[in-house]
Amino acid sequence: MIALPLLGAAILLLGGRRTDRWGHLLGVAMSLAAFVVAVVSFVEILGLPESERRRGIELYQFIPGIADMGLLIDPLSISFALLITGVGSLIHIYSVGYMSHDPDRRRFFAYLNLFVAAMLLLVLADNYVALFVGWEGVGLASYLLIGFWQFKPTAAAAAKKAFIVNRVGDFGLLIAIFTVWTTFGSVAFGDLSGATVSGAIQGGQASQGTITAIGLLLLLGACGKSAQLPLQSWLLDAMEGPTPVSALIHAATMVTAGVYLVVRSGAFFEAAPTAQLVVTIVGVATLLAGAIIGCAKDDIKKGLAGSTMSQIGYMMLGAGLGPVGYAFAIAHLITHGFFKANMFLGAGSVMHAMNDEVDMRRYGGLFSVMKVTAVTFIIGYLAIIGFPLLSGYFTKDGIIETAMEHNQILGWLAVVGAGITGFYMSRMIFMTFFGKKRWADDAHPHESPSVMTVPLVILSIGSIFLGAFLILDNRFMKFLIPAVGAPEELPTFHFVSTAGLATLALVAVGAAFAWFRYGAAEVPQVAPRGSFLTTFARRDLYGDALNETLFMRPGQWLARIAVFVDNRGIDGLVNGLAATIGGTSGRLRRVQTGYVRSYALSILFGAAVVVGALLYVGNM
């Protein structure tokens, strides 16, 4: 699974321009081949008894005495592998058409293959050190893909921003790995079960504070990769990359790595209730923040990016709720990978038809000329707002109901987030596909070619049926038990519940308000100034301003102070001593005149001084 896309990346990068003609085909073939291997592995796991559905594969000795390079095939990792290779392959196919006129298409597919390989290593690794190798590989590949059009200053800046912000989270993950090794003497997932962690606390080998610290540090790493508060600022800027990158990285794979890390590390969070509570709080805060940001974005990709922040927040909320929450979180992660990739690729199809225009205020009425794109996008929209019987209805409502059982405040805040989702996603639909045409004179919108629309159709089918397949009869929860543990009691999905009815009601209100503002009313081509709240959302809740105030400006002044101390203090002392010696020697050098009479006079004067001193001493 890992070797195939890695080989594809190596061939395309080392082969250079000689592979331009067929490089995209090789990239697609390697991703599809990895998907076939994932399917075969999945079928093999299904054929094993439940107690044997956790298999380790040793590869080679990596860091002697600390960690070996090995893979872990279990229900959790194979679920991610299927998502990464399956949805990733559809995005590869779509990219053949989307990037058809790009002279560097071969290099783009090399980076896509590299990303898939790194992401697979991340989820298949059997220990934290190997996971970290994949984690950093994903960071590198995302940097290359976000900044793929590096001739655009905005794209280059966005790539650097994503890379640097993720390094903050990675620092937390590194410290967590060091602490795990110091405390338990192992970084292998198989050695860090819930019983092991609980036993270490009871036996005094680990304190409750240490386990809590490990959980919070792991969460910091997860926040970086999954764009959760307070490390969310990179995600919206990352929309500067090609649209298939947004679909692959920011919908189905990289941003879900943080959720995977929290669920895989469930033993630590279950033993540290404080850290577990912080996970849920971060999830709720982010789902609300992302939804609010999405309400004010006119850029279709940035609106979807705010939506991604919000939906990952739901997953993080579920990941903080124990085994039942794990199942709903990963199920929502999988369904979200389908309907959000569907919408990102749909947005790319719209941009492809509108001369790369991203401002929804310059769209309108596109349903009549892009029916396949519009219908598939609307299916994704209905799934994400939780329309009854579509995928999001089962997975997101499952998270909300589970949250209600654990903490009413968090549950109701999640319901409010669902209502806001109904508004901003409906706003996107009405501004893009309905209403009056607001196109530029040189725009001639048309449906995209089949190589782009077929992946949209396949993803939309998953957006319809996948949620029910995973959730009903607790099918996915039972499948995950060997990897994440069994809940005390299997839940029952309620088609009619207080939380569910409240969610549907708020979603309907949000959609109706969106219709009133953007469907029935005329949409101005220039965004009105708006209220303070609108400005607040347009500026991403002042996340960048906060980072500048708290970190960048103090860091800037600290650097200036350090330079001043270095120049005037350390260098000043050294240079001052050197200048003193140099100045003194320069003055003493003037005594050496080269005239014998001067030296004789000096000798005479010195002799007189000596004689005088001797006479003075003799008379005492």
XYZ file of C-alpha atoms in Angstrom:
620
model
C 0.000 0.000 0.000
C 2.701 2.460 0.979
C 5.370 1.331 -1.486
C 3.236 1.711 -4.625
C 2.459 5.455 -4.403
C 5.962 6.061 -3.012
C 7.417 4.339 -6.081
C 5.188 6.444 -8.310
C 6.438 9.644 -6.659
C 10.070 8.530 -7.027
C 9.693 7.703 -10.732
C 7.921 10.980 -11.526
C 10.332 13.149 -9.547
C 13.536 11.442 -10.683
C 12.346 10.890 -14.254
C 11.777 14.592 -14.766
C 10.431 15.916 -18.055
C 10.880 12.534 -19.691
C 7.758 11.362 -17.842
C 5.578 14.361 -18.731
C 3.508 12.542 -21.369
C 2.430 9.656 -19.152
C 3.263 10.832 -15.625
C -0.373 11.579 -14.718
C -1.419 8.079 -15.805
C 1.269 6.495 -13.639
C 0.151 8.613 -10.665
C -3.447 7.456 -11.064
C -2.392 3.828 -11.560
C -0.269 3.761 -8.397
C -3.043 5.243 -6.278
C -5.593 2.782 -7.689
C -3.180 -0.110 -7.099
C -2.803 0.935 -3.459
C -6.614 0.999 -3.219
C -6.785 -2.563 -4.536
C -4.278 -3.683 -1.895
C -6.346 -1.899 0.777
C -9.526 -3.644 -0.377
C -7.795 -7.040 -0.347
C -6.496 -6.362 3.171
C -9.969 -5.284 4.288
C -11.558 -8.451 2.925
C -8.863 -10.512 4.658
C -9.606 -8.803 7.979
C -13.332 -9.465 7.587
C -12.540 -13.162 7.173
C -10.770 -13.349 10.544
C -12.389 -13.863 13.952
C -12.876 -10.631 15.864
C -10.095 -11.491 18.323
C -7.562 -11.810 15.469
C -8.388 -8.589 13.601
C -5.290 -6.833 14.869
C -2.145 -7.872 13.009
C 1.361 -6.442 13.319
C 3.880 -6.515 10.483
C 7.548 -6.038 11.390
C 9.612 -4.348 8.695
C 13.063 -3.488 10.049
C 14.898 -2.131 13.076
C 14.517 1.626 13.022
C 15.928 3.159 16.224
C 17.660 0.368 18.191
C 16.207 -0.096 21.633
C 13.472 2.487 21.122
C 11.314 1.828 18.064
C 11.176 -0.525 15.103
C 9.546 0.294 11.800
C 6.399 -1.788 11.690
C 2.809 -1.650 10.476
C -0.433 -2.323 12.321
C -3.390 -3.608 10.357
C -6.579 -3.363 12.386
C -10.132 -2.087 11.790
C -9.163 1.524 12.552
C -6.105 1.699 10.292
C -7.738 -0.191 7.414
C -10.754 2.155 7.540
C -8.435 5.102 7.036
C -6.463 3.253 4.360
C -9.638 2.631 2.364
C -10.636 6.282 2.654
C -7.185 7.603 1.727
C -6.698 5.359 -1.283
C -10.343 5.276 -2.417
C -11.185 8.967 -2.270
C -7.557 9.779 -3.110
C -7.804 7.772 -6.338
C -10.985 9.597 -7.356
C -9.205 12.908 -6.751
C -6.243 11.663 -8.845
C -8.638 10.851 -11.706
C -10.367 14.236 -11.385
C -6.971 15.956 -11.451
C -6.212 14.492 -14.888
C -8.844 16.829 -16.301
C -8.449 19.721 -13.870
C -4.671 20.017 -14.366
C -4.695 19.095 -18.069
C -3.288 22.473 -19.187
C -0.714 22.835 -16.434
C 2.844 22.374 -17.759
C 3.908 20.854 -14.420
C 1.100 18.303 -14.207
C 3.579 15.436 -13.860
C 5.156 17.061 -10.783
C 1.690 17.638 -9.312
C 0.904 13.923 -9.554
C 4.275 13.096 -8.017
C 3.378 15.222 -4.998
C -0.087 13.626 -4.806
C 1.506 10.160 -4.759
C 4.007 11.281 -2.128
C 1.187 12.617 0.022
C -0.812 9.383 -0.228
C 2.262 7.327 0.729
C 3.011 9.533 3.754
C -0.603 9.508 4.901
C -0.735 5.724 4.636
C 2.419 5.404 6.737
C 0.861 7.717 9.318
C -2.255 5.574 9.788
C -0.617 2.158 9.339
C 2.371 2.706 11.664
C 2.408 0.504 14.763
C 4.180 3.018 17.018
C 4.381 6.746 17.629
C 7.852 7.187 16.117
C 6.892 5.602 12.786
C 3.633 7.576 12.911
C 5.688 10.751 13.341
C 7.686 9.956 10.192
C 4.437 9.775 8.224
C 3.159 12.833 10.104
C 6.132 14.901 8.916
C 5.914 13.409 5.425
C 2.340 14.638 5.204
C 3.510 18.060 6.339
C 6.164 18.166 3.617
C 3.775 16.983 0.892
C 1.116 19.494 1.956
C 3.713 22.275 1.818
C 4.637 21.235 -1.740
C 1.004 20.963 -2.850
C -0.343 24.132 -1.229
C 2.538 26.109 -2.750
C 2.438 24.224 -6.057
C 1.772 27.460 -7.947
C 4.714 29.089 -6.212
C 4.848 31.896 -8.762
C 1.848 33.324 -6.883
C 3.098 35.141 -3.747
C -0.139 34.264 -1.939
C 0.358 30.535 -2.607
C 3.984 30.606 -1.463
C 3.006 32.492 1.706
C 0.135 30.076 2.405
C 2.459 27.072 2.090
C 4.944 28.590 4.526
C 2.170 29.495 6.955
C 0.747 25.966 6.927
C 4.222 24.498 7.424
C 5.127 26.779 10.338
C 1.800 26.535 12.194
C 1.931 22.752 11.920
C 5.432 22.776 13.403
C 3.920 24.231 16.590
C 1.592 21.263 16.877
C 4.364 18.857 15.918
C 6.462 20.163 18.805
C 3.671 19.118 21.171
C 3.495 15.681 19.574
C 7.268 15.237 19.890
C 7.247 16.113 23.593
C 4.339 13.696 24.078
C 6.310 10.889 22.402
C 9.365 11.637 24.565
C 7.191 11.576 27.698
C 5.524 8.306 26.696
C 8.934 6.682 26.167
C 10.305 8.028 29.456
C 7.232 6.885 31.392
C 6.448 3.514 29.815
C 9.690 2.499 28.097
C 7.848 1.890 24.817
C 6.184 3.835 22.027
C 4.401 0.856 20.405
C 0.627 1.037 20.357
C 0.404 -2.614 21.350
C 2.254 -1.874 24.609
C 0.096 1.121 25.525
C -3.352 -0.307 26.098
C -5.866 1.113 28.528
C -4.971 -1.580 31.062
C -1.278 -0.676 30.792
C -1.892 3.027 31.358
C -4.309 2.442 34.245
C -1.929 -0.081 35.796
C 0.944 2.413 35.590
C -1.125 5.003 37.458
C -2.205 2.552 40.145
C 1.308 1.137 40.503
C 2.898 4.553 40.849
C 4.990 4.343 37.668
C 3.042 7.280 36.214
C 1.192 10.114 37.918
C -2.229 11.375 36.885
C -0.594 14.680 35.976
C 1.833 12.968 33.591
C -0.967 11.159 31.764
C -2.947 14.394 31.534
C 0.109 16.192 30.149
C 0.584 13.449 27.530
C -3.052 13.809 26.501
C -2.856 17.598 26.201
C 0.397 17.426 24.215
C -1.123 14.863 21.843
C -4.111 17.180 21.471
C -1.778 20.054 20.573
C -0.329 17.929 17.773
C -3.835 17.022 16.638
C -4.908 20.690 16.618
C -2.080 21.559 14.235
C -2.890 18.898 11.648
C -6.687 19.162 11.986
C -6.825 22.988 12.037
C -8.500 23.145 15.438
C -8.362 26.125 17.761
C -5.879 27.666 18.459
C -3.866 26.351 15.448
C -6.541 26.828 12.799
C -5.187 29.923 11.048
C -3.431 28.065 8.210
C -6.425 26.240 6.765
C -8.257 29.045 4.960
C -5.034 30.433 3.478
C -4.232 26.940 2.181
C -7.072 27.319 -0.358
C -4.470 29.040 -2.566
C -3.391 25.576 -3.725
C -5.044 23.796 -6.683
C -8.594 22.662 -5.880
C -7.816 18.889 -5.951
C -5.347 19.626 -3.136
C -8.159 21.138 -1.102
C -10.277 18.043 -1.712
C -7.499 15.599 -0.813
C -5.751 17.353 2.062
C -8.462 19.552 3.519
C -11.440 17.218 3.260
C -10.514 13.539 3.335
C -7.019 13.002 4.708
C -4.534 15.390 6.317
C -6.994 17.369 8.435
C -8.426 14.108 9.742
C -5.007 12.915 10.978
C -5.528 14.716 14.276
C -8.787 12.856 14.872
C -6.981 9.592 14.119
C -4.245 10.478 16.624
C -6.753 11.179 19.414
C -8.709 7.983 18.769
C -5.546 5.858 18.457
C -4.349 7.376 21.760
C -7.671 6.734 23.477
C -5.964 4.855 26.325
C -4.334 8.086 27.534
C -7.455 10.209 27.202
C -9.697 7.688 28.936
C -7.234 7.644 31.848
C -7.112 11.468 31.940
C -10.664 12.903 32.173
C -9.336 16.470 32.184
C -7.560 15.994 28.849
C -10.642 14.255 27.472
C -12.816 17.212 28.506
C -10.405 19.632 26.827
C -10.713 17.601 23.593
C -14.510 18.067 23.623
C -14.244 21.777 24.449
C -11.754 22.351 21.613
C -14.055 20.442 19.251
C -17.153 22.470 20.167
C -15.294 25.791 20.068
C -13.877 24.974 16.625
C -17.146 23.722 15.152
C -18.778 27.016 16.137
C -15.823 29.132 14.974
C -15.630 27.392 11.592
C -19.371 27.744 11.063
C -19.310 31.459 11.883
C -16.387 32.016 9.502
C -18.224 30.133 6.752
C -21.189 32.513 7.025
C -19.209 35.522 5.758
C -16.967 34.072 3.039
C -17.709 34.936 -0.583
C -14.795 32.825 -1.838
C -16.395 29.418 -2.452
C -13.269 27.471 -1.436
C -12.758 29.461 1.752
C -16.414 28.939 2.638
C -15.851 25.194 2.291
C -12.641 25.496 4.329
C -14.579 27.091 7.195
C -17.031 24.222 6.866
C -14.160 21.727 7.099
C -12.962 23.354 10.326
C -16.477 23.018 11.707
C -16.982 19.396 10.687
C -13.574 18.347 12.043
C -14.723 20.039 15.258
C -17.668 17.614 15.375
C -15.265 14.715 14.895
C -13.000 16.009 17.666
C -16.034 16.353 19.929
C -16.906 12.719 19.254
C -13.288 11.632 19.793
C -13.470 13.050 23.318
C -16.509 10.977 24.274
C -15.040 7.480 24.624
C -15.624 4.302 22.558
C -19.139 5.240 21.403
C -17.920 8.671 20.384
C -14.904 7.139 18.622
C -17.153 5.148 16.302
C -19.377 8.112 15.446
C -16.340 10.386 15.011
C -14.586 8.031 12.575
C -17.855 7.285 10.766
C -18.436 11.030 10.321
C -14.820 11.370 9.211
C -15.392 8.784 6.481
C -18.714 10.208 5.274
C -17.303 13.734 5.441
C -14.427 12.575 3.260
C -17.009 11.718 0.594
C -19.363 14.685 0.700
C -16.737 17.348 1.379
C -14.401 16.010 -1.338
C -17.497 15.993 -3.553
C -18.141 19.676 -2.824
C -14.509 20.770 -3.126
C -14.233 19.035 -6.502
C -17.606 20.533 -7.426
C -16.232 23.963 -6.554
C -13.255 23.178 -8.784
C -15.635 22.244 -11.585
C -17.390 25.594 -11.185
C -14.067 27.441 -11.199
C -12.994 25.458 -14.273
C -16.103 26.721 -16.072
C -15.846 30.302 -14.774
C -12.237 31.176 -15.691
C -11.001 30.362 -12.166
C -13.387 32.862 -10.573
C -13.925 32.016 -6.874
C -16.237 34.859 -5.815
C -19.749 33.465 -5.404
C -21.151 36.957 -5.915
C -20.108 36.575 -9.560
C -21.870 33.229 -10.004
C -25.636 32.700 -9.898
C -27.870 30.605 -12.136
C -25.223 27.961 -12.847
C -27.682 25.092 -12.337
C -29.003 25.552 -15.859
C -25.601 25.069 -17.507
C -23.820 22.684 -15.097
C -26.473 20.166 -14.083
C -24.170 17.259 -13.125
C -21.933 19.493 -11.028
C -24.951 21.208 -9.460
C -26.841 18.019 -8.594
C -23.806 16.279 -7.089
C -22.885 19.440 -5.140
C -26.436 19.715 -3.796
C -26.308 16.071 -2.668
C -23.133 16.867 -0.734
C -24.846 19.949 0.697
C -27.842 17.937 1.876
C -25.511 15.384 3.465
C -23.495 17.976 5.381
C -26.522 19.784 6.807
C -27.906 16.456 8.052
C -30.869 16.046 5.698
C -32.825 12.970 6.868
C -31.513 9.594 5.685
C -28.393 11.001 3.996
C -24.927 10.213 5.348
C -24.448 13.270 7.541
C -27.810 12.716 9.191
C -26.619 9.441 10.709
C -23.043 10.322 11.616
C -23.292 13.942 12.780
C -26.559 13.391 14.659
C -24.944 10.386 16.328
C -22.166 12.651 17.650
C -24.708 15.216 18.873
C -26.808 12.604 20.691
C -23.721 11.068 22.314
C -22.586 14.541 23.399
C -26.021 15.194 24.914
C -25.663 12.094 27.080
C -22.249 13.234 28.375
C -22.677 17.000 28.692
C -25.863 18.921 27.894
C -24.034 22.219 27.336
C -21.664 20.744 24.750
C -24.555 18.907 23.103
C -26.712 22.001 22.690
C -23.776 24.031 21.392
C -23.287 21.312 18.764
C -26.969 21.701 17.842
C -26.462 25.452 17.413
C -23.479 24.707 15.162
C -25.711 22.494 13.009
C -28.182 25.360 12.625
C -25.411 27.728 11.485
C -24.263 25.023 9.044
C -27.745 25.034 7.543
C -27.422 28.774 6.919
C -23.954 29.091 5.416
C -24.194 25.982 3.247
C -27.620 27.060 1.926
C -26.154 30.505 1.262
C -23.458 28.849 -0.855
C -26.018 26.859 -2.862
C -28.273 29.841 -3.558
C -25.410 32.187 -4.490
C -23.769 29.661 -6.817
C -26.471 27.687 -8.599
C -29.671 29.725 -8.327
C -30.845 33.317 -8.689
C -29.902 35.774 -11.398
C -26.796 35.332 -13.521
C -23.993 37.571 -12.294
C -21.267 36.296 -14.623
C -18.520 38.400 -16.126
C -18.897 39.185 -19.839
C -16.028 36.872 -20.784
C -17.385 33.917 -18.769
C -18.953 31.078 -20.738
C -19.816 28.426 -18.129
C -20.165 24.859 -19.304
C -20.187 21.373 -17.816
C -16.818 19.813 -17.034
C -15.534 16.762 -18.954
C -16.415 13.235 -17.844
C -13.010 12.655 -16.239
C -14.065 15.330 -13.718
C -17.786 14.621 -13.364
C -17.593 10.826 -12.922
C -15.671 11.152 -9.607
C -18.332 13.654 -8.515
C -21.101 11.125 -9.195
C -19.296 8.346 -7.302
C -18.619 10.602 -4.307
C -22.247 11.773 -4.271
C -23.442 8.150 -4.119
C -21.295 7.640 -1.032
C -22.725 10.866 0.382
C -26.202 9.363 0.159
C -25.839 5.789 1.400
C -22.618 5.438 3.381
C -23.884 6.898 6.664
C -26.807 4.515 6.963
C -24.596 1.555 6.069
C -22.074 2.401 8.798
C -24.394 3.434 11.634
C -27.525 1.283 11.433
C -27.259 -1.917 13.471
C -24.044 -0.458 14.962
C -22.209 -2.081 12.040
C -19.178 0.213 12.145
C -19.034 0.351 15.949
C -18.855 -3.425 16.181
C -16.189 -3.493 13.473
C -13.989 -1.026 15.407
C -14.130 -2.867 18.766
C -10.790 -4.743 18.306
C -9.046 -1.408 17.728
C -10.713 1.029 20.148
C -12.396 -1.206 22.702
C -16.014 -2.079 23.377
C -18.437 0.473 24.845
C -20.305 -0.409 28.030
C -23.492 -0.572 25.983
C -24.107 -0.403 22.246
C -26.202 2.687 21.454
C -29.419 2.745 19.482
C -29.763 5.336 16.755
C -32.991 7.278 17.322
C -34.692 8.501 14.175
C -36.844 10.719 16.388
C -35.245 12.369 19.416
C -35.272 15.735 21.138
C -31.762 16.560 19.957
C -32.501 15.313 16.453
C -35.713 17.322 16.117
C -34.038 20.432 17.504
C -31.182 19.991 15.027
C -33.534 19.621 12.069
C -35.567 22.631 13.193
C -32.507 24.877 13.496
C -31.146 23.640 10.145
C -34.500 24.463 8.529
C -34.478 27.934 10.101
C -30.936 28.517 8.882
C -31.798 27.370 5.352
C -34.934 29.539 5.295
C -32.965 32.596 6.426
C -30.388 31.922 3.708
C -33.170 31.729 1.119
C -34.630 35.012 2.363
C -31.231 36.768 2.147
C -29.657 35.132 -0.918
C -32.355 33.202 -2.769
C -35.385 35.469 -2.877
C -33.427 38.731 -2.630
C -30.956 40.055 -5.179
C -27.305 39.376 -4.355
C -25.086 42.450 -4.868
C -21.904 41.801 -6.835
C -19.905 43.846 -4.318
C -20.155 42.657 -0.740
C -21.792 45.229 1.536
C -19.775 46.490 4.456
C -21.816 44.518 6.970
C -21.977 44.696 10.737
C -19.208 44.197 13.265
C -20.068 40.485 13.410
C -19.755 40.195 9.627
C -16.338 41.857 9.716
C -15.391 39.609 12.623
C -16.209 36.523 10.542
C -14.622 37.847 7.332
C -11.353 38.318 9.192
C -11.431 34.743 10.477
C -12.423 35.831 14.008
C -9.202 37.886 14.090
C -7.181 34.706 14.437
C -4.235 36.153 12.518
C -4.404 39.406 14.476
C -4.407 37.447 17.733
C -1.383 35.411 16.638
C 0.431 38.584 15.630
C -0.358 40.269 18.954
C 0.436 37.329 21.232
C 3.277 35.652 19.362
C 4.641 37.459 16.311
C 5.032 40.974 17.780
C 6.509 39.817 21.119
C 8.764 37.461 19.171
C 9.810 40.337 16.946
C 10.697 42.510 19.939
C 12.472 39.602 21.618
C 14.562 39.150 18.476
C 15.378 42.860 18.383
C 16.378 42.844 22.057
C 18.533 39.754 21.452
C 20.225 41.463 18.498
C 20.827 44.605 20.592
C 22.295 42.614 23.502
C 24.420 40.612 21.059
C 25.699 43.686 19.214
C 26.118 46.070 22.141
C 26.666 43.602 24.983
C 28.485 40.440 23.915
C 30.029 41.822 20.726
C 30.507 45.210 22.441
C 32.539 43.638 25.241
C 34.730 41.644 22.868
C 35.107 44.462 20.372
C 35.694 47.005 23.170
C 38.496 44.927 24.665
C 40.053 44.522 21.233
C 39.702 48.263 20.557
C 41.316 49.091 23.942
C 44.301 46.862 23.263
C 44.559 48.139 19.708
C 44.358 51.789 20.798
C 46.908 51.285 23.572
C 49.349 49.542 21.260
C 48.873 52.292 18.710
C 49.874 54.912 21.239
C 52.812 52.870 22.554
C 54.004 52.371 18.999
C 54.637 56.095 18.707
C 57.417 55.763 21.320
C 59.441 53.736 18.807
C 60.733 56.648 16.746
C 63.825 54.982 15.222
C 66.196 57.826 16.347
C 69.263 56.802 18.441
C 69.319 60.160 20.228
C 65.745 59.590 21.412
C 66.606 56.152 22.757
C 69.782 57.579 24.500
C 67.730 60.321 26.083
C 65.191 57.721 27.274
C 67.972 55.586 28.735
C 69.460 58.613 30.455
C 66.103 59.605 31.851
C 65.474 56.053 33.039
C 68.919 55.816 34.635
C 68.303 59.096 36.443
C 65.018 57.805 37.776
C 66.655 54.589 38.997
C 69.565 56.447 40.664
C 67.167 58.864 42.299
C 65.074 56.004 43.613
C 68.160 54.259 45.044
C 69.377 57.435 46.772
C 65.936 58.009 48.223
C 65.735 54.469 49.582
C 69.317 54.661 50.989
C 68.511 57.824 52.988
C 65.438 56.298 54.640
